[in-house]
PDB file of C-alpha atoms in Angstrom:
ATOM      1  CA  MET X  10      19.323 170.839 113.316  1.00 44.00           C
ATOM      2  CA  SER X  11      19.251 173.737 114.758  1.00 41.00           C
ATOM      3  CA  LYS X  12      21.361 176.556 114.049  1.00 45.00           C
ATOM      4  CA  HIS X  13      23.122 176.078 117.712  1.00 41.00           C
ATOM      5  CA  SER X  14      23.960 172.855 117.308  1.00 40.00           C
ATOM      6  CA  HIS X  15      24.902 173.008 113.735  1.00 43.00           C
ATOM      7  CA  HIS X  16      27.395 175.718 114.630  1.00 44.00           C
ATOM      8  CA  HIS X  17      28.592 173.733 117.658  1.00 43.00           C
ATOM      9  CA  HIS X  18      29.423 170.455 115.261  1.00 61.00           C
ATOM     10  CA  GLY X  19      30.408 172.752 112.474  1.00 91.00           C
ATOM     11  CA  LEU X  20      30.184 172.459 108.671  1.00 95.00           C
ATOM     12  CA  ALA X  21      32.836 171.775 105.898  1.00 96.00           C
ATOM     13  CA  PHE X  22      32.911 171.924 102.640  1.00 97.00           C
ATOM     14  CA  GLY X  23      33.458 169.227 100.634  1.00 98.00           C
ATOM     15  CA  ILE X  24      34.021 168.941  97.137  1.00 98.00           C
ATOM     16  CA  ASP X  25      34.465 166.130  94.557  1.00 98.00           C
ATOM     17  CA  VAL X  26      36.729 166.979  91.046  1.00 97.00           C
ATOM     18  CA  GLY X  27      36.068 164.329  88.187  1.00 94.00           C
ATOM     19  CA  GLY X  28      37.028 163.928  84.934  1.00 92.00           C
ATOM     20  CA  SER X  29      33.331 165.413  83.714  1.00 94.00           C
ATOM     21  CA  GLY X  30      32.247 166.831  86.600  1.00 97.00           C
ATOM     22  CA  ILE X  31      32.549 169.210  89.369  1.00 98.00           C
ATOM     23  CA  LYS X  32      30.457 168.892  92.819  1.00 98.00           C
ATOM     24  CA  GLY X  33      30.117 169.933  95.949  1.00 98.00           C
ATOM     25  CA  ALA X  34      28.113 170.406  99.346  1.00 98.00           C
ATOM     26  CA  PRO X  35      28.855 171.962 102.893  1.00 98.00           C
ATOM     27  CA  VAL X  36      28.777 168.945 105.122  1.00 98.00           C
ATOM     28  CA  ASP X  37      27.245 168.801 108.657  1.00 97.00           C
ATOM     29  CA  LEU X  38      29.892 167.649 110.232  1.00 96.00           C
ATOM     30  CA  SER X  39      27.493 165.739 113.324  1.00 96.00           C
ATOM     31  CA  THR X  40      25.586 163.703 110.683  1.00 96.00           C
ATOM     32  CA  GLY X  41      27.912 163.706 107.854  1.00 97.00           C
ATOM     33  CA  GLU X  42      25.143 165.159 105.588  1.00 97.00           C
ATOM     34  CA  PHE X  43      24.507 167.520 103.242  1.00 98.00           C
ATOM     35  CA  ALA X  44      23.528 170.953 104.810  1.00 97.00           C
ATOM     36  CA  GLU X  45      22.403 172.518 101.764  1.00 97.00           C
ATOM     37  CA  GLU X  46      21.776 171.138  98.109  1.00 97.00           C
ATOM     38  CA  ARG X  47      24.398 169.781  96.369  1.00 97.00           C
ATOM     39  CA  HIS X  48      26.124 172.257  93.227  1.00 98.00           C
ATOM     40  CA  ARG X  49      27.699 170.034  90.096  1.00 98.00           C
ATOM     41  CA  ILE X  50      29.700 172.407  87.461  1.00 98.00           C
ATOM     42  CA  PRO X  51      30.915 170.601  84.353  1.00 98.00           C
ATOM     43  CA  THR X  52      34.561 170.207  84.231  1.00 97.00           C
ATOM     44  CA  PRO X  53      36.127 172.557  82.223  1.00 97.00           C
ATOM     45  CA  GLN X  54      37.912 171.886  78.756  1.00 96.00           C
ATOM     46  CA  PRO X  55      41.075 171.644  78.795  1.00 96.00           C
ATOM     47  CA  SER X  56      40.983 170.712  82.571  1.00 96.00           C
ATOM     48  CA  THR X  57      43.632 173.368  83.401  1.00 97.00           C
ATOM     49  CA  PRO X  58      44.872 173.821  87.157  1.00 97.00           C
ATOM     50  CA  ASP X  59      43.905 177.417  86.552  1.00 96.00           C
ATOM     51  CA  ALA X  60      40.302 176.506  85.052  1.00 97.00           C
ATOM     52  CA  VAL X  61      39.429 174.243  87.274  1.00 97.00           C
ATOM     53  CA  SER X  62      40.406 176.302  89.976  1.00 97.00           C
ATOM     54  CA  GLN X  63      38.380 179.008  89.372  1.00 97.00           C
ATOM     55  CA  VAL X  64      35.411 176.593  89.346  1.00 97.00           C
ATOM     56  CA  ILE X  65      36.146 175.243  92.301  1.00 97.00           C
ATOM     57  CA  ALA X  66      36.112 179.132  93.570  1.00 96.00           C
ATOM     58  CA  GLU X  67      32.379 179.438  91.648  1.00 96.00           C
ATOM     59  CA  LEU X  68      31.156 176.095  93.299  1.00 96.00           C
ATOM     60  CA  VAL X  69      32.466 177.974  96.969  1.00 96.00           C
ATOM     61  CA  ASP X  70      31.172 181.359  96.036  1.00 95.00           C
ATOM     62  CA  GLU X  71      27.645 179.593  95.265  1.00 96.00           C
ATOM     63  CA  TYR X  72      26.968 179.139  99.069  1.00 96.00           C
ATOM     64  CA  ASP X  73      27.281 181.922 101.467  1.00 94.00           C
ATOM     65  CA  LEU X  74      30.169 180.170 104.163  1.00 94.00           C
ATOM     66  CA  PRO X  75      31.812 181.598 106.790  1.00 93.00           C
ATOM     67  CA  HIS X  76      35.463 182.379 106.021  1.00 89.00           C
ATOM     68  CA  HIS X  77      36.701 179.678 109.016  1.00 90.00           C
ATOM     69  CA  VAL X  78      34.769 177.051 107.445  1.00 94.00           C
ATOM     70  CA  PRO X  79      37.401 174.698 106.106  1.00 94.00           C
ATOM     71  CA  ILE X  80      37.472 172.993 102.063  1.00 96.00           C
ATOM     72  CA  GLY X  81      38.331 169.617 101.573  1.00 97.00           C
ATOM     73  CA  VAL X  82      38.913 168.130  98.068  1.00 98.00           C
ATOM     74  CA  ALA X  83      38.797 165.328  96.679  1.00 98.00           C
ATOM     75  CA  PHE X  84      40.813 164.957  93.423  1.00 97.00           C
ATOM     76  CA  PRO X  85      40.606 161.718  90.985  1.00 94.00           C
ATOM     77  CA  GLY X  86      45.134 160.872  91.397  1.00 92.00           C
ATOM     78  CA  PRO X  87      47.919 160.052  94.378  1.00 92.00           C
ATOM     79  CA  LEU X  88      48.775 163.332  96.394  1.00 94.00           C
ATOM     80  CA  HIS X  89      51.724 163.517  97.811  1.00 93.00           C
ATOM     81  CA  HIS X  90      51.372 166.333 100.574  1.00 90.00           C
ATOM     82  CA  GLY X  91      49.079 167.924  98.201  1.00 93.00           C
ATOM     83  CA  VAL X  92      51.264 167.612  95.562  1.00 95.00           C
ATOM     84  CA  ILE X  93      49.809 166.166  92.254  1.00 95.00           C
ATOM     85  CA  GLY X  94      51.928 162.531  91.315  1.00 90.00           C
ATOM     86  CA  PHE X  95      50.635 160.851  88.127  1.00 82.00           C
ATOM     87  CA  ILE X  96      47.483 162.141  86.462  1.00 85.00           C
ATOM     88  CA  ALA X  97      44.977 160.270  84.536  1.00 80.00           C
ATOM     89  CA  ASN X  98      41.377 162.018  84.017  1.00 85.00           C
ATOM     90  CA  LEU X  99      42.118 165.446  83.439  1.00 93.00           C
ATOM     91  CA  ASP X 100      44.904 167.968  81.732  1.00 94.00           C
ATOM     92  CA  LYS X 101      48.308 166.687  82.409  1.00 95.00           C
ATOM     93  CA  SER X 102      49.618 169.625  83.525  1.00 96.00           C
ATOM     94  CA  TRP X 103      48.194 168.585  87.035  1.00 96.00           C
ATOM     95  CA  LYS X 104      51.474 166.969  87.471  1.00 95.00           C
ATOM     96  CA  GLY X 105      53.334 168.507  90.607  1.00 96.00           C
ATOM     97  CA  VAL X 106      50.589 171.217  91.257  1.00 97.00           C
ATOM     98  CA  ASP X 107      50.534 171.515  94.923  1.00 97.00           C
ATOM     99  CA  LEU X 108      46.769 171.577  95.239  1.00 97.00           C
ATOM    100  CA  PRO X 109      46.144 172.820  98.860  1.00 96.00           C
ATOM    101  CA  ALA X 110      48.228 175.412  97.802  1.00 96.00           C
ATOM    102  CA  LEU X 111      46.537 176.623  94.150  1.00 97.00           C
ATOM    103  CA  LEU X 112      43.175 176.637  95.912  1.00 96.00           C
ATOM    104  CA  LYS X 113      44.260 178.815  99.558  1.00 94.00           C
ATOM    105  CA  GLU X 114      44.794 181.447  96.614  1.00 93.00           C
ATOM    106  CA  GLU X 115      41.988 181.061  95.066  1.00 92.00           C
ATOM    107  CA  THR X 116      39.432 181.292  97.676  1.00 93.00           C
ATOM    108  CA  GLY X 117      41.446 182.443 100.547  1.00 91.00           C
ATOM    109  CA  ARG X 118      40.622 179.454 103.027  1.00 92.00           C
ATOM    110  CA  HIS X 119      41.857 176.675 103.730  1.00 92.00           C
ATOM    111  CA  VAL X 120      42.212 173.514 101.964  1.00 95.00           C
ATOM    112  CA  VAL X 121      42.883 170.066 102.177  1.00 95.00           C
ATOM    113  CA  ALA X 122      43.411 167.565  99.018  1.00 96.00           C
ATOM    114  CA  ILE X 123      42.882 164.241  99.067  1.00 95.00           C
ATOM    115  CA  ASN X 124      42.841 160.998  96.537  1.00 96.00           C
ATOM    116  CA  ASP X 125      39.210 161.131  95.612  1.00 96.00           C
ATOM    117  CA  ALA X 126      39.288 157.288  96.489  1.00 97.00           C
ATOM    118  CA  ASP X 127      40.481 157.586  99.992  1.00 98.00           C
ATOM    119  CA  ALA X 128      37.540 160.528 100.489  1.00 98.00           C
ATOM    120  CA  ALA X 129      35.344 157.751  99.695  1.00 98.00           C
ATOM    121  CA  GLY X 130      36.904 155.837 102.241  1.00 98.00           C
ATOM    122  CA  ILE X 131      37.194 158.284 104.940  1.00 98.00           C
ATOM    123  CA  GLY X 132      32.902 159.192 104.192  1.00 98.00           C
ATOM    124  CA  GLU X 133      32.446 155.696 104.720  1.00 98.00           C
ATOM    125  CA  VAL X 134      34.350 155.056 107.871  1.00 98.00           C
ATOM    126  CA  ARG X 135      33.189 158.509 109.674  1.00 97.00           C
ATOM    127  CA  TYR X 136      29.383 158.079 108.729  1.00 98.00           C
ATOM    128  CA  GLY X 137      28.508 155.402 106.262  1.00 98.00           C
ATOM    129  CA  ALA X 138      29.188 151.323 106.033  1.00 98.00           C
ATOM    130  CA  ALA X 139      32.576 150.907 108.125  1.00 98.00           C
ATOM    131  CA  LYS X 140      30.887 153.573 110.873  1.00 97.00           C
ATOM    132  CA  ASP X 141      32.352 152.551 114.683  1.00 91.00           C
ATOM    133  CA  THR X 142      34.640 150.090 112.944  1.00 95.00           C
ATOM    134  CA  ARG X 143      37.680 149.248 114.961  1.00 94.00           C
ATOM    135  CA  GLY X 144      40.948 147.679 113.143  1.00 98.00           C
ATOM    136  CA  THR X 145      41.886 147.649 109.326  1.00 98.00           C
ATOM    137  CA  VAL X 146      39.124 148.903 106.946  1.00 98.00           C
ATOM    138  CA  LEU X 147      39.527 148.053 103.536  1.00 98.00           C
ATOM    139  CA  VAL X 148      36.962 150.177 101.201  1.00 98.00           C
ATOM    140  CA  ALA X 149      37.211 149.483  97.765  1.00 98.00           C
ATOM    141  CA  THR X 150      35.512 151.369  94.814  1.00 97.00           C
ATOM    142  CA  LEU X 151      34.575 149.345  92.045  1.00 97.00           C
ATOM    143  CA  GLY X 152      34.600 151.629  88.790  1.00 95.00           C
ATOM    144  CA  THR X 153      36.394 152.461  85.897  1.00 93.00           C
ATOM    145  CA  GLY X 154      39.535 150.798  87.863  1.00 95.00           C
ATOM    146  CA  ILE X 155      39.469 150.133  91.159  1.00 97.00           C
ATOM    147  CA  GLY X 156      40.269 152.524  93.807  1.00 96.00           C
ATOM    148  CA  SER X 157      41.385 151.759  97.477  1.00 98.00           C
ATOM    149  CA  ALA X 158      41.237 153.406 100.400  1.00 98.00           C
ATOM    150  CA  LEU X 159      42.744 151.627 103.879  1.00 98.00           C
ATOM    151  CA  VAL X 160      41.794 152.740 107.113  1.00 98.00           C
ATOM    152  CA  VAL X 161      43.294 151.636 110.619  1.00 97.00           C
ATOM    153  CA  ASP X 162      41.927 152.408 113.543  1.00 96.00           C
ATOM    154  CA  GLY X 163      39.654 155.376 111.533  1.00 95.00           C
ATOM    155  CA  ILE X 164      43.700 156.620 110.138  1.00 95.00           C
ATOM    156  CA  LEU X 165      44.083 156.749 106.694  1.00 96.00           C
ATOM    157  CA  VAL X 166      47.083 155.112 104.762  1.00 96.00           C
ATOM    158  CA  PRO X 167      46.880 157.509 102.002  1.00 95.00           C
ATOM    159  CA  ASN X 168      47.042 156.939  98.347  1.00 95.00           C
ATOM    160  CA  THR X 169      47.562 153.164  98.413  1.00 96.00           C
ATOM    161  CA  GLU X 170      46.984 152.052  94.770  1.00 95.00           C
ATOM    162  CA  LEU X 171      45.794 148.812  95.619  1.00 98.00           C
ATOM    163  CA  GLY X 172      44.167 148.312  91.696  1.00 97.00           C
ATOM    164  CA  HIS X 173      47.426 148.122  90.802  1.00 96.00           C
ATOM    165  CA  LEU X 174      48.382 145.424  91.990  1.00 98.00           C
ATOM    166  CA  GLU X 175      49.969 142.796  89.728  1.00 98.00           C
ATOM    167  CA  ILE X 176      48.125 139.674  89.597  1.00 98.00           C
ATOM    168  CA  ASP X 177      48.014 136.838  87.841  1.00 98.00           C
ATOM    169  CA  GLY X 178      50.328 138.956  85.499  1.00 98.00           C
ATOM    170  CA  PHE X 179      47.834 141.143  85.016  1.00 98.00           C
ATOM    171  CA  ASP X 180      47.013 144.992  86.399  1.00 98.00           C
ATOM    172  CA  ALA X 181      44.627 143.502  88.721  1.00 98.00           C
ATOM    173  CA  GLU X 182      41.957 146.743  87.693  1.00 97.00           C
ATOM    174  CA  SER X 183      41.889 145.846  83.797  1.00 98.00           C
ATOM    175  CA  ARG X 184      40.341 142.646  84.848  1.00 98.00           C
ATOM    176  CA  ALA X 185      38.274 142.831  87.693  1.00 98.00           C
ATOM    177  CA  ALA X 186      37.252 146.782  87.679  1.00 98.00           C
ATOM    178  CA  ASP X 187      33.616 147.086  86.601  1.00 98.00           C
ATOM    179  CA  SER X 188      34.650 148.575  83.423  1.00 97.00           C
ATOM    180  CA  ALA X 189      35.707 145.213  82.415  1.00 98.00           C
ATOM    181  CA  ARG X 190      32.605 143.704  83.295  1.00 98.00           C
ATOM    182  CA  ASP X 191      31.166 145.720  80.663  1.00 98.00           C
ATOM    183  CA  ARG X 192      33.658 145.446  78.351  1.00 98.00           C
ATOM    184  CA  GLU X 193      34.014 142.184  78.171  1.00 98.00           C
ATOM    185  CA  ASN X 194      29.969 141.431  78.083  1.00 98.00           C
ATOM    186  CA  LEU X 195      30.913 138.951  82.023  1.00 98.00           C
ATOM    187  CA  SER X 196      27.559 137.669  83.826  1.00 98.00           C
ATOM    188  CA  TRP X 197      27.442 138.262  87.394  1.00 98.00           C
ATOM    189  CA  GLU X 198      28.998 135.256  88.256  1.00 98.00           C
ATOM    190  CA  GLU X 199      31.833 135.231  85.646  1.00 98.00           C
ATOM    191  CA  TRP X 200      32.841 138.984  87.258  1.00 98.00           C
ATOM    192  CA  ALA X 201      32.547 137.344  90.646  1.00 98.00           C
ATOM    193  CA  GLU X 202      35.217 134.631  89.938  1.00 98.00           C
ATOM    194  CA  ARG X 203      37.650 137.622  88.710  1.00 98.00           C
ATOM    195  CA  LEU X 204      36.380 139.648  91.723  1.00 98.00           C
ATOM    196  CA  GLN X 205      37.053 136.567  94.227  1.00 98.00           C
ATOM    197  CA  ARG X 206      40.836 136.399  93.043  1.00 98.00           C
ATOM    198  CA  TYR X 207      41.577 140.304  93.409  1.00 98.00           C
ATOM    199  CA  PHE X 208      40.069 140.372  97.281  1.00 98.00           C
ATOM    200  CA  ASP X 209      41.792 136.522  98.096  1.00 98.00           C
ATOM    201  CA  VAL X 210      44.992 138.545  96.980  1.00 98.00           C
ATOM    202  CA  VAL X 211      44.152 141.764  98.894  1.00 98.00           C
ATOM    203  CA  GLU X 212      42.931 139.655 102.348  1.00 98.00           C
ATOM    204  CA  MET X 213      46.621 137.825 101.982  1.00 98.00           C
ATOM    205  CA  LEU X 214      48.405 141.051 101.649  1.00 98.00           C
ATOM    206  CA  PHE X 215      46.679 143.041 104.731  1.00 98.00           C
ATOM    207  CA  SER X 216      44.091 140.886 106.394  1.00 98.00           C
ATOM    208  CA  PRO X 217      41.353 143.617 106.734  1.00 98.00           C
ATOM    209  CA  ASP X 218      38.694 143.252 109.618  1.00 98.00           C
ATOM    210  CA  LEU X 219      36.070 144.384 106.598  1.00 98.00           C
ATOM    211  CA  ILE X 220      36.270 145.357 103.198  1.00 98.00           C
ATOM    212  CA  VAL X 221      33.243 147.741 101.895  1.00 98.00           C
ATOM    213  CA  VAL X 222      32.595 148.010  98.417  1.00 98.00           C
ATOM    214  CA  GLY X 223      31.818 151.721  96.593  1.00 97.00           C
ATOM    215  CA  GLY X 224      31.325 152.485  92.843  1.00 94.00           C
ATOM    216  CA  GLY X 225      28.240 152.815  91.221  1.00 93.00           C
ATOM    217  CA  VAL X 226      27.776 148.991  90.469  1.00 96.00           C
ATOM    218  CA  SER X 227      27.496 148.547  94.505  1.00 96.00           C
ATOM    219  CA  LYS X 228      23.877 149.344  94.117  1.00 96.00           C
ATOM    220  CA  HIS X 229      23.286 146.068  92.628  1.00 98.00           C
ATOM    221  CA  HIS X 230      25.261 144.100  95.493  1.00 98.00           C
ATOM    222  CA  GLU X 231      22.837 141.769  95.937  1.00 98.00           C
ATOM    223  CA  ASN X 232      24.197 140.270  92.091  1.00 98.00           C
ATOM    224  CA  PHE X 233      27.635 139.845  93.463  1.00 98.00           C
ATOM    225  CA  LEU X 234      28.770 140.255  96.880  1.00 98.00           C
ATOM    226  CA  PRO X 235      26.939 136.914  98.344  1.00 98.00           C
ATOM    227  CA  LEU X 236      29.216 135.312  95.841  1.00 98.00           C
ATOM    228  CA  LEU X 237      31.975 135.988  97.680  1.00 98.00           C
ATOM    229  CA  LYS X 238      33.830 133.733  99.885  1.00 98.00           C
ATOM    230  CA  LEU X 239      36.510 135.588 102.231  1.00 98.00           C
ATOM    231  CA  LYS X 240      37.360 135.980 105.484  1.00 98.00           C
ATOM    232  CA  ALA X 241      36.203 139.690 106.371  1.00 98.00           C
ATOM    233  CA  PRO X 242      33.026 140.621 106.068  1.00 98.00           C
ATOM    234  CA  ILE X 243      32.024 142.845 102.059  1.00 98.00           C
ATOM    235  CA  ILE X 244      29.687 144.915 102.646  1.00 98.00           C
ATOM    236  CA  PRO X 245      27.989 147.681 100.002  1.00 98.00           C
ATOM    237  CA  ALA X 246      29.140 150.906 100.856  1.00 98.00           C
ATOM    238  CA  LYS X 247      25.926 153.501 102.261  1.00 97.00           C
ATOM    239  CA  LEU X 248      26.900 156.516 101.057  1.00 96.00           C
ATOM    240  CA  ARG X 249      27.687 155.714  97.217  1.00 86.00           C
ATOM    241  CA  ASN X 250      28.147 158.914  95.390  1.00 89.00           C
ATOM    242  CA  ALA X 251      28.204 161.474  98.094  1.00 95.00           C
ATOM    243  CA  ALA X 252      31.330 159.857  99.565  1.00 96.00           C
ATOM    244  CA  GLY X 253      33.969 161.818  98.201  1.00 97.00           C
ATOM    245  CA  ILE X 254      32.217 164.816  98.804  1.00 98.00           C
ATOM    246  CA  VAL X 255      31.573 164.163 103.114  1.00 98.00           C
ATOM    247  CA  GLY X 256      34.976 161.788 103.027  1.00 98.00           C
ATOM    248  CA  ALA X 257      36.671 165.528 101.821  1.00 98.00           C
ATOM    249  CA  ALA X 258      34.997 168.182 104.329  1.00 98.00           C
ATOM    250  CA  ALA X 259      35.628 165.454 107.599  1.00 97.00           C
ATOM    251  CA  LEU X 260      39.258 165.617 106.545  1.00 95.00           C
ATOM    252  CA  ALA X 261      39.406 169.016 105.887  1.00 96.00           C
ATOM    253  CA  ALA X 262      37.697 169.479 109.019  1.00 94.00           C
ATOM    254  CA  GLU X 263      40.136 167.604 110.705  1.00 92.00           C
ATOM    255  CA  GLY X 264      42.858 169.529 109.129  1.00 80.00           C
ATOM    256  CA  ALA X 265      44.576 166.258 108.359  1.00 42.00           C
ATOM    257  CA  ARG X 266      48.224 166.618 107.208  1.00 40.00           C
ATOM    258  CA  LEU X 267      47.851 163.860 104.770  1.00 45.00           C
ATOM    259  CA  ALA X 268      51.216 162.480 103.458  1.00 32.00           C
TER     260      ALA X 268
END
């Protein structure tokens, strides 16, 4: 890309905060690709708001970013207008913290923060497997739990926690997440039966036009996706572990005021 077109389509910085690492990269918004190499810094222990926001500022400082470049942060928990509700993977002191306000103070930049599954979903819809899909797209991230993102005609319905649907008396992700496959040593066929039940319920509730499956296990999609019989097409994610960074950057650039 020439400098000119780079500037024209703009740049945003995406950050993915996880329990073990904090990763960031500038994203070229015309392509959804990293404009420079991604950096990763281990998540500080204890992972308090102060410690994590310092690491985020450090990540941003690794790059020579013009001051107007917005920052998008994908965060492992639900955020209501930027304020963190429940928190599982980081220090408990995050509860009630206004993340964009904290980071604006720390970096002096415009910051948008969203749930990590939502960020991955927006990444896949803007640049990945669901690009140019009209209607209702469900992006399900199968990992330790089941993350969900619901995007309707390109607009995110934030903080859907569809991994926590109660199905057959169980918290759905406790039976159908990739971690359940590992823990119970399930064959692909046995796990696919659990996924079938899960996605049947989700389809009944939301009638998606497309289902995209992400998370590390999506690398092995040919072992389980063909076993599922659903109304909507169900396809693997494309951006894999870049999706959170890319989606967070895209939302920061759109200045999305997310609920």
